[in-house]
Amino acid sequence: MKRIMELRKEKHLTQIGLGLRLNVSQKMISAYESGTHQPSIDTLIEMSKIFNVSVDYIIENTNIRTPVEQLTKDTLTPNELELLDIFKRLDPEKQQRSFGILFALERYESAQS
């Protein structure tokens, strides 16, 4: 996994330094980077914390570095986060109805201006 090497170098960590933080040997870090050995899920999660990226980014499943949860926390207000949480708990039909309500509110506000 070339991303592990890229992220390690960005953090100015040696293979030994990363290994110490992950409680694995330098040889194991080298094996991760060359692709001859795959890190465990726990190790990937720990790497994501060290590098502040998503596990998906480390395993090259996406090019988006920041975990979605972090993006929403950084860009949304508490009210927006609460609305998103409520919306996610609704079944698909109620989600569609909520869109209709929001669009109607928006048009009502525009007409009042």
mmCIF file of N, CA and C in Angstrom:
data_model
loop_
_atom_site.group_PDB
_atom_site.id
_atom_site.type_symbol
_atom_site.label_atom_id
_atom_site.label_comp_id
_atom_site.label_asym_id
_atom_site.label_seq_id
_atom_site.Cartn_x
_atom_site.Cartn_y
_atom_site.Cartn_z
ATOM 1 N N MET A 1 0.845 -1.180 0.000
ATOM 2 C CA MET A 1 0.000 0.000 0.000
ATOM 3 C C MET A 1 0.886 1.237 0.000
ATOM 4 N N LYS A 2 0.938 1.841 -1.155
ATOM 5 C CA LYS A 2 1.822 3.004 -1.285
ATOM 6 C C LYS A 2 1.368 4.185 -0.427
ATOM 7 N N ARG A 3 0.089 4.235 -0.102
ATOM 8 C CA ARG A 3 -0.403 5.353 0.703
ATOM 9 C C ARG A 3 0.222 5.361 2.096
ATOM 10 N N ILE A 4 0.463 4.187 2.642
ATOM 11 C CA ILE A 4 1.060 4.142 3.980
ATOM 12 C C ILE A 4 2.422 4.824 3.947
ATOM 13 N N MET A 5 3.210 4.540 2.928
ATOM 14 C CA MET A 5 4.520 5.164 2.809
ATOM 15 C C MET A 5 4.380 6.677 2.622
ATOM 16 N N GLU A 6 3.454 7.092 1.760
ATOM 17 C CA GLU A 6 3.249 8.527 1.516
ATOM 18 C C GLU A 6 2.855 9.248 2.807
ATOM 19 N N LEU A 7 1.910 8.670 3.526
ATOM 20 C CA LEU A 7 1.435 9.295 4.761
ATOM 21 C C LEU A 7 2.528 9.313 5.826
ATOM 22 N N ARG A 8 3.272 8.232 5.909
ATOM 23 C CA ARG A 8 4.368 8.159 6.885
ATOM 24 C C ARG A 8 5.398 9.250 6.606
ATOM 25 N N LYS A 9 5.741 9.417 5.331
ATOM 26 C CA LYS A 9 6.734 10.441 4.967
ATOM 27 C C LYS A 9 6.198 11.849 5.203
ATOM 28 N N GLU A 10 4.902 12.063 4.949
ATOM 29 C CA GLU A 10 4.293 13.373 5.226
ATOM 30 C C GLU A 10 4.427 13.740 6.697
ATOM 31 N N LYS A 11 4.322 12.741 7.554
ATOM 32 C CA LYS A 11 4.431 12.963 9.009
ATOM 33 C C LYS A 11 5.884 12.925 9.481
ATOM 34 N N HIS A 12 6.817 12.781 8.531
ATOM 35 C CA HIS A 12 8.253 12.714 8.853
ATOM 36 C C HIS A 12 8.555 11.590 9.835
ATOM 37 N N LEU A 13 7.913 10.446 9.599
ATOM 38 C CA LEU A 13 8.130 9.267 10.430
ATOM 39 C C LEU A 13 8.969 8.253 9.667
ATOM 40 N N THR A 14 9.873 7.608 10.358
ATOM 41 C CA THR A 14 10.585 6.474 9.785
ATOM 42 C C THR A 14 9.705 5.244 9.936
ATOM 43 N N GLN A 15 10.100 4.175 9.273
ATOM 44 C CA GLN A 15 9.361 2.923 9.456
ATOM 45 C C GLN A 15 9.443 2.481 10.918
ATOM 46 N N ILE A 16 10.586 2.678 11.530
ATOM 47 C CA ILE A 16 10.740 2.320 12.942
ATOM 48 C C ILE A 16 9.810 3.170 13.798
ATOM 49 N N GLY A 17 9.766 4.472 13.525
ATOM 50 C CA GLY A 17 8.912 5.377 14.295
ATOM 51 C C GLY A 17 7.441 5.014 14.190
ATOM 52 N N LEU A 18 6.992 4.713 12.974
ATOM 53 C CA LEU A 18 5.593 4.310 12.798
ATOM 54 C C LEU A 18 5.348 2.971 13.478
ATOM 55 N N GLY A 19 6.300 2.065 13.342
ATOM 56 C CA GLY A 19 6.171 0.768 13.990
ATOM 57 C C GLY A 19 6.019 0.890 15.498
ATOM 58 N N LEU A 20 6.792 1.783 16.096
ATOM 59 C CA LEU A 20 6.690 1.997 17.544
ATOM 60 C C LEU A 20 5.307 2.504 17.924
ATOM 61 N N ARG A 21 4.757 3.403 17.122
ATOM 62 C CA ARG A 21 3.430 3.942 17.419
ATOM 63 C C ARG A 21 2.334 2.901 17.242
ATOM 64 N N LEU A 22 2.575 1.942 16.328
ATOM 65 C CA LEU A 22 1.577 0.903 16.061
ATOM 66 C C LEU A 22 1.857 -0.390 16.812
ATOM 67 N N ASN A 23 2.972 -0.410 17.509
ATOM 68 C CA ASN A 23 3.386 -1.604 18.255
ATOM 69 C C ASN A 23 3.639 -2.800 17.330
ATOM 70 N N VAL A 24 4.263 -2.500 16.190
ATOM 71 C CA VAL A 24 4.696 -3.547 15.258
ATOM 72 C C VAL A 24 6.142 -3.262 14.861
ATOM 73 N N SER A 25 6.792 -4.226 14.246
ATOM 74 C CA SER A 25 8.204 -4.069 13.881
ATOM 75 C C SER A 25 8.374 -3.221 12.624
ATOM 76 N N GLN A 26 9.584 -2.747 12.432
ATOM 77 C CA GLN A 26 9.935 -2.009 11.212
ATOM 78 C C GLN A 26 9.736 -2.908 10.001
ATOM 79 N N LYS A 27 10.064 -4.187 10.165
ATOM 80 C CA LYS A 27 9.908 -5.153 9.080
ATOM 81 C C LYS A 27 8.438 -5.260 8.663
ATOM 82 N N MET A 28 7.534 -5.205 9.630
ATOM 83 C CA MET A 28 6.107 -5.285 9.326
ATOM 84 C C MET A 28 5.644 -4.032 8.578
ATOM 85 N N ILE A 29 6.134 -2.861 8.986
ATOM 86 C CA ILE A 29 5.783 -1.620 8.271
ATOM 87 C C ILE A 29 6.256 -1.723 6.829
ATOM 88 N N SER A 30 7.459 -2.217 6.641
ATOM 89 C CA SER A 30 7.994 -2.408 5.293
ATOM 90 C C SER A 30 7.102 -3.358 4.486
ATOM 91 N N ALA A 31 6.625 -4.411 5.137
ATOM 92 C CA ALA A 31 5.737 -5.369 4.458
ATOM 93 C C ALA A 31 4.402 -4.727 4.096
ATOM 94 N N TYR A 32 3.885 -3.868 4.968
ATOM 95 C CA TYR A 32 2.647 -3.144 4.650
ATOM 96 C C TYR A 32 2.864 -2.264 3.419
ATOM 97 N N GLU A 33 3.959 -1.524 3.437
ATOM 98 C CA GLU A 33 4.222 -0.573 2.359
ATOM 99 C C GLU A 33 4.475 -1.264 1.024
ATOM 100 N N SER A 34 5.084 -2.435 1.047
ATOM 101 C CA SER A 34 5.370 -3.156 -0.196
ATOM 102 C C SER A 34 4.168 -3.984 -0.663
ATOM 103 N N GLY A 35 3.185 -4.146 0.214
ATOM 104 C CA GLY A 35 1.999 -4.907 -0.140
ATOM 105 C C GLY A 35 2.135 -6.405 0.078
ATOM 106 N N THR A 36 3.235 -6.843 0.702
ATOM 107 C CA THR A 36 3.405 -8.270 0.952
ATOM 108 C C THR A 36 2.638 -8.740 2.185
ATOM 109 N N HIS A 37 2.187 -7.794 2.991
ATOM 110 C CA HIS A 37 1.381 -8.124 4.167
ATOM 111 C C HIS A 37 0.341 -7.015 4.343
ATOM 112 N N GLN A 38 -0.871 -7.395 4.746
ATOM 113 C CA GLN A 38 -1.947 -6.432 4.933
ATOM 114 C C GLN A 38 -2.127 -6.138 6.415
ATOM 115 N N PRO A 39 -2.250 -4.868 6.781
ATOM 116 C CA PRO A 39 -2.490 -4.542 8.193
ATOM 117 C C PRO A 39 -3.860 -5.032 8.643
ATOM 118 N N SER A 40 -3.964 -5.334 9.920
ATOM 119 C CA SER A 40 -5.257 -5.730 10.483
ATOM 120 C C SER A 40 -6.182 -4.515 10.501
ATOM 121 N N ILE A 41 -7.448 -4.767 10.720
ATOM 122 C CA ILE A 41 -8.417 -3.674 10.812
ATOM 123 C C ILE A 41 -8.052 -2.748 11.966
ATOM 124 N N ASP A 42 -7.672 -3.327 13.097
ATOM 125 C CA ASP A 42 -7.279 -2.498 14.246
ATOM 126 C C ASP A 42 -6.090 -1.620 13.910
ATOM 127 N N THR A 43 -5.123 -2.175 13.174
ATOM 128 C CA THR A 43 -3.944 -1.400 12.783
ATOM 129 C C THR A 43 -4.331 -0.290 11.815
ATOM 130 N N LEU A 44 -5.221 -0.587 10.879
ATOM 131 C CA LEU A 44 -5.686 0.440 9.944
ATOM 132 C C LEU A 44 -6.400 1.573 10.683
ATOM 133 N N ILE A 45 -7.210 1.215 11.651
ATOM 134 C CA ILE A 45 -7.918 2.242 12.429
ATOM 135 C C ILE A 45 -6.915 3.109 13.177
ATOM 136 N N GLU A 46 -5.916 2.492 13.761
ATOM 137 C CA GLU A 46 -4.891 3.257 14.474
ATOM 138 C C GLU A 46 -4.115 4.154 13.515
ATOM 139 N N MET A 47 -3.807 3.651 12.335
ATOM 140 C CA MET A 47 -3.129 4.470 11.314
ATOM 141 C C MET A 47 -3.990 5.668 10.932
ATOM 142 N N SER A 48 -5.290 5.430 10.800
ATOM 143 C CA SER A 48 -6.172 6.540 10.411
ATOM 144 C C SER A 48 -6.147 7.639 11.460
ATOM 145 N N LYS A 49 -6.010 7.262 12.716
ATOM 146 C CA LYS A 49 -5.911 8.256 13.785
ATOM 147 C C LYS A 49 -4.578 8.973 13.738
ATOM 148 N N ILE A 50 -3.505 8.235 13.526
ATOM 149 C CA ILE A 50 -2.163 8.837 13.458
ATOM 150 C C ILE A 50 -2.071 9.820 12.303
ATOM 151 N N PHE A 51 -2.578 9.420 11.138
ATOM 152 C CA PHE A 51 -2.456 10.240 9.933
ATOM 153 C C PHE A 51 -3.629 11.197 9.721
ATOM 154 N N ASN A 52 -4.676 11.059 10.550
ATOM 155 C CA ASN A 52 -5.878 11.883 10.435
ATOM 156 C C ASN A 52 -6.505 11.794 9.044
ATOM 157 N N VAL A 53 -6.643 10.570 8.577
ATOM 158 C CA VAL A 53 -7.307 10.282 7.304
ATOM 159 C C VAL A 53 -8.255 9.110 7.530
ATOM 160 N N SER A 54 -9.107 8.852 6.561
ATOM 161 C CA SER A 54 -10.014 7.710 6.677
ATOM 162 C C SER A 54 -9.282 6.417 6.347
ATOM 163 N N VAL A 55 -9.807 5.320 6.854
ATOM 164 C CA VAL A 55 -9.265 4.001 6.499
ATOM 165 C C VAL A 55 -9.403 3.793 4.996
ATOM 166 N N ASP A 56 -10.521 4.234 4.428
ATOM 167 C CA ASP A 56 -10.713 4.115 2.980
ATOM 168 C C ASP A 56 -9.590 4.797 2.207
ATOM 169 N N TYR A 57 -9.125 5.924 2.701
ATOM 170 C CA TYR A 57 -8.026 6.606 2.024
ATOM 171 C C TYR A 57 -6.751 5.768 2.109
ATOM 172 N N ILE A 58 -6.470 5.216 3.270
ATOM 173 C CA ILE A 58 -5.253 4.408 3.443
ATOM 174 C C ILE A 58 -5.255 3.211 2.501
ATOM 175 N N ILE A 59 -6.403 2.549 2.366
ATOM 176 C CA ILE A 59 -6.458 1.353 1.527
ATOM 177 C C ILE A 59 -6.745 1.689 0.057
ATOM 178 N N GLU A 60 -6.719 2.978 -0.273
ATOM 179 C CA GLU A 60 -6.873 3.473 -1.641
ATOM 180 C C GLU A 60 -8.247 3.179 -2.226
ATOM 181 N N ASN A 61 -9.246 3.174 -1.350
ATOM 182 C CA ASN A 61 -10.624 3.007 -1.788
ATOM 183 C C ASN A 61 -11.243 4.342 -2.182
ATOM 184 N N THR A 62 -10.597 5.438 -1.772
ATOM 185 C CA THR A 62 -11.052 6.787 -2.099
ATOM 186 C C THR A 62 -9.847 7.721 -2.146
ATOM 187 N N ASN A 63 -10.039 8.840 -2.805
ATOM 188 C CA ASN A 63 -9.002 9.877 -2.810
ATOM 189 C C ASN A 63 -9.335 11.001 -1.842
ATOM 190 N N ILE A 64 -10.424 10.840 -1.101
ATOM 191 C CA ILE A 64 -10.825 11.837 -0.113
ATOM 192 C C ILE A 64 -10.155 11.479 1.196
ATOM 193 N N ARG A 65 -9.279 12.365 1.655
ATOM 194 C CA ARG A 65 -8.471 12.077 2.833
ATOM 195 C C ARG A 65 -9.247 12.167 4.146
ATOM 196 N N THR A 66 -10.100 13.161 4.247
ATOM 197 C CA THR A 66 -10.765 13.439 5.515
ATOM 198 C C THR A 66 -11.950 12.517 5.732
ATOM 199 N N PRO A 67 -12.051 11.906 6.906
ATOM 200 C CA PRO A 67 -13.229 11.094 7.180
ATOM 201 C C PRO A 67 -14.497 11.936 7.087
ATOM 202 N N VAL A 68 -15.562 11.364 6.552
ATOM 203 C CA VAL A 68 -16.831 12.085 6.372
ATOM 204 C C VAL A 68 -17.307 12.674 7.689
ATOM 205 N N GLU A 69 -17.175 11.917 8.770
ATOM 206 C CA GLU A 69 -17.618 12.407 10.073
ATOM 207 C C GLU A 69 -16.900 13.700 10.447
ATOM 208 N N GLN A 70 -15.620 13.768 10.134
ATOM 209 C CA GLN A 70 -14.846 14.965 10.450
ATOM 210 C C GLN A 70 -15.285 16.131 9.583
ATOM 211 N N LEU A 71 -15.548 15.853 8.305
ATOM 212 C CA LEU A 71 -16.020 16.912 7.405
ATOM 213 C C LEU A 71 -17.309 17.525 7.915
ATOM 214 N N THR A 72 -18.256 16.682 8.330
ATOM 215 C CA THR A 72 -19.531 17.212 8.788
ATOM 216 C C THR A 72 -19.371 17.978 10.087
ATOM 217 N N LYS A 73 -18.529 17.488 10.981
ATOM 218 C CA LYS A 73 -18.327 18.190 12.249
ATOM 219 C C LYS A 73 -17.661 19.544 12.032
ATOM 220 N N ASP A 74 -16.786 19.626 11.044
ATOM 221 C CA ASP A 74 -16.050 20.862 10.788
ATOM 222 C C ASP A 74 -16.861 21.891 10.005
ATOM 223 N N THR A 75 -17.854 21.443 9.247
ATOM 224 C CA THR A 75 -18.538 22.371 8.351
ATOM 225 C C THR A 75 -19.997 22.638 8.700
ATOM 226 N N LEU A 76 -20.578 21.828 9.574
ATOM 227 C CA LEU A 76 -21.989 22.011 9.891
ATOM 228 C C LEU A 76 -22.181 22.569 11.295
ATOM 229 N N THR A 77 -23.241 23.345 11.439
ATOM 230 C CA THR A 77 -23.584 23.886 12.755
ATOM 231 C C THR A 77 -24.216 22.774 13.596
ATOM 232 N N PRO A 78 -24.328 22.974 14.911
ATOM 233 C CA PRO A 78 -24.991 21.964 15.745
ATOM 234 C C PRO A 78 -26.426 21.667 15.290
ATOM 235 N N ASN A 79 -27.170 22.700 14.876
ATOM 236 C CA ASN A 79 -28.537 22.482 14.388
ATOM 237 C C ASN A 79 -28.544 21.636 13.122
ATOM 238 N N GLU A 80 -27.606 21.916 12.218
ATOM 239 C CA GLU A 80 -27.526 21.144 10.984
ATOM 240 C C GLU A 80 -27.165 19.686 11.269
ATOM 241 N N LEU A 81 -26.259 19.468 12.205
ATOM 242 C CA LEU A 81 -25.883 18.107 12.581
ATOM 243 C C LEU A 81 -27.078 17.355 13.173
ATOM 244 N N GLU A 82 -27.868 18.052 14.003
ATOM 245 C CA GLU A 82 -29.039 17.420 14.608
ATOM 246 C C GLU A 82 -30.075 17.066 13.542
ATOM 247 N N LEU A 83 -30.294 17.985 12.593
ATOM 248 C CA LEU A 83 -31.242 17.710 11.513
ATOM 249 C C LEU A 83 -30.779 16.524 10.665
ATOM 250 N N LEU A 84 -29.494 16.467 10.377
ATOM 251 C CA LEU A 84 -28.950 15.362 9.593
ATOM 252 C C LEU A 84 -29.124 14.039 10.331
ATOM 253 N N ASP A 85 -28.892 14.058 11.632
ATOM 254 C CA ASP A 85 -29.055 12.851 12.430
ATOM 255 C C ASP A 85 -30.511 12.377 12.416
ATOM 256 N N ILE A 86 -31.440 13.295 12.568
ATOM 257 C CA ILE A 86 -32.873 12.953 12.526
ATOM 258 C C ILE A 86 -33.238 12.417 11.143
ATOM 259 N N PHE A 87 -32.768 13.101 10.106
ATOM 260 C CA PHE A 87 -33.068 12.706 8.726
ATOM 261 C C PHE A 87 -32.597 11.279 8.454
ATOM 262 N N LYS A 88 -31.412 10.939 8.923
ATOM 263 C CA LYS A 88 -30.856 9.603 8.685
ATOM 264 C C LYS A 88 -31.680 8.503 9.363
ATOM 265 N N ARG A 89 -32.372 8.838 10.426
ATOM 266 C CA ARG A 89 -33.181 7.841 11.133
ATOM 267 C C ARG A 89 -34.544 7.614 10.478
ATOM 268 N N LEU A 90 -34.954 8.509 9.582
ATOM 269 C CA LEU A 90 -36.256 8.376 8.921
ATOM 270 C C LEU A 90 -36.211 7.315 7.824
ATOM 271 N N ASP A 91 -37.355 6.696 7.575
ATOM 272 C CA ASP A 91 -37.422 5.764 6.449
ATOM 273 C C ASP A 91 -37.432 6.584 5.158
ATOM 274 N N PRO A 92 -37.142 5.964 4.010
ATOM 275 C CA PRO A 92 -37.033 6.712 2.743
ATOM 276 C C PRO A 92 -38.259 7.543 2.387
ATOM 277 N N GLU A 93 -39.450 7.039 2.677
ATOM 278 C CA GLU A 93 -40.669 7.802 2.355
ATOM 279 C C GLU A 93 -40.733 9.096 3.176
ATOM 280 N N LYS A 94 -40.418 9.011 4.453
ATOM 281 C CA LYS A 94 -40.441 10.198 5.302
ATOM 282 C C LYS A 94 -39.306 11.156 4.939
ATOM 283 N N GLN A 95 -38.204 10.631 4.470
ATOM 284 C CA GLN A 95 -37.127 11.509 4.000
ATOM 285 C C GLN A 95 -37.617 12.333 2.807
ATOM 286 N N GLN A 96 -38.322 11.693 1.877
ATOM 287 C CA GLN A 96 -38.856 12.414 0.713
ATOM 288 C C GLN A 96 -39.868 13.475 1.141
ATOM 289 N N ARG A 97 -40.737 13.120 2.100
ATOM 290 C CA ARG A 97 -41.709 14.099 2.593
ATOM 291 C C ARG A 97 -41.017 15.291 3.235
ATOM 292 N N SER A 98 -39.932 15.017 3.960
ATOM 293 C CA SER A 98 -39.218 16.118 4.622
ATOM 294 C C SER A 98 -38.614 17.059 3.588
ATOM 295 N N PHE A 99 -38.178 16.531 2.451
ATOM 296 C CA PHE A 99 -37.693 17.399 1.380
ATOM 297 C C PHE A 99 -38.800 18.326 0.916
ATOM 298 N N GLY A 100 -39.996 17.771 0.730
ATOM 299 C CA GLY A 100 -41.137 18.580 0.303
ATOM 300 C C GLY A 100 -41.434 19.688 1.292
ATOM 301 N N ILE A 101 -41.392 19.374 2.569
ATOM 302 C CA ILE A 101 -41.643 20.383 3.600
ATOM 303 C C ILE A 101 -40.599 21.480 3.545
ATOM 304 N N LEU A 102 -39.337 21.089 3.410
ATOM 305 C CA LEU A 102 -38.258 22.085 3.370
ATOM 306 C C LEU A 102 -38.362 22.967 2.127
ATOM 307 N N PHE A 103 -38.672 22.370 0.970
ATOM 308 C CA PHE A 103 -38.833 23.165 -0.246
ATOM 309 C C PHE A 103 -39.998 24.139 -0.111
ATOM 310 N N ALA A 104 -41.101 23.677 0.495
ATOM 311 C CA ALA A 104 -42.259 24.553 0.696
ATOM 312 C C ALA A 104 -41.897 25.709 1.628
ATOM 313 N N LEU A 105 -41.166 25.424 2.704
ATOM 314 C CA LEU A 105 -40.734 26.484 3.619
ATOM 315 C C LEU A 105 -39.845 27.503 2.915
ATOM 316 N N GLU A 106 -38.944 26.993 2.102
ATOM 317 C CA GLU A 106 -38.034 27.885 1.381
ATOM 318 C C GLU A 106 -38.809 28.799 0.425
ATOM 319 N N ARG A 107 -39.770 28.251 -0.294
ATOM 320 C CA ARG A 107 -40.564 29.058 -1.227
ATOM 321 C C ARG A 107 -41.439 30.058 -0.491
ATOM 322 N N TYR A 108 -41.974 29.637 0.652
ATOM 323 C CA TYR A 108 -42.795 30.518 1.462
ATOM 324 C C TYR A 108 -41.954 31.709 1.925
ATOM 325 N N GLU A 109 -40.736 31.435 2.412
ATOM 326 C CA GLU A 109 -39.845 32.508 2.861
ATOM 327 C C GLU A 109 -39.488 33.449 1.711
ATOM 328 N N SER A 110 -39.229 32.891 0.536
ATOM 329 C CA SER A 110 -38.894 33.715 -0.634
ATOM 330 C C SER A 110 -40.060 34.605 -1.039
ATOM 331 N N ALA A 111 -41.271 34.078 -0.952
ATOM 332 C CA ALA A 111 -42.453 34.841 -1.329
ATOM 333 C C ALA A 111 -42.722 35.970 -0.336
ATOM 334 N N GLN A 112 -42.332 35.790 0.922
ATOM 335 C CA GLN A 112 -42.539 36.799 1.951
ATOM 336 C C GLN A 112 -41.550 37.973 1.820
ATOM 337 N N SER A 113 -40.442 37.740 1.141
ATOM 338 C CA SER A 113 -39.407 38.785 1.030
ATOM 339 C C SER A 113 -39.683 39.812 -0.008
#
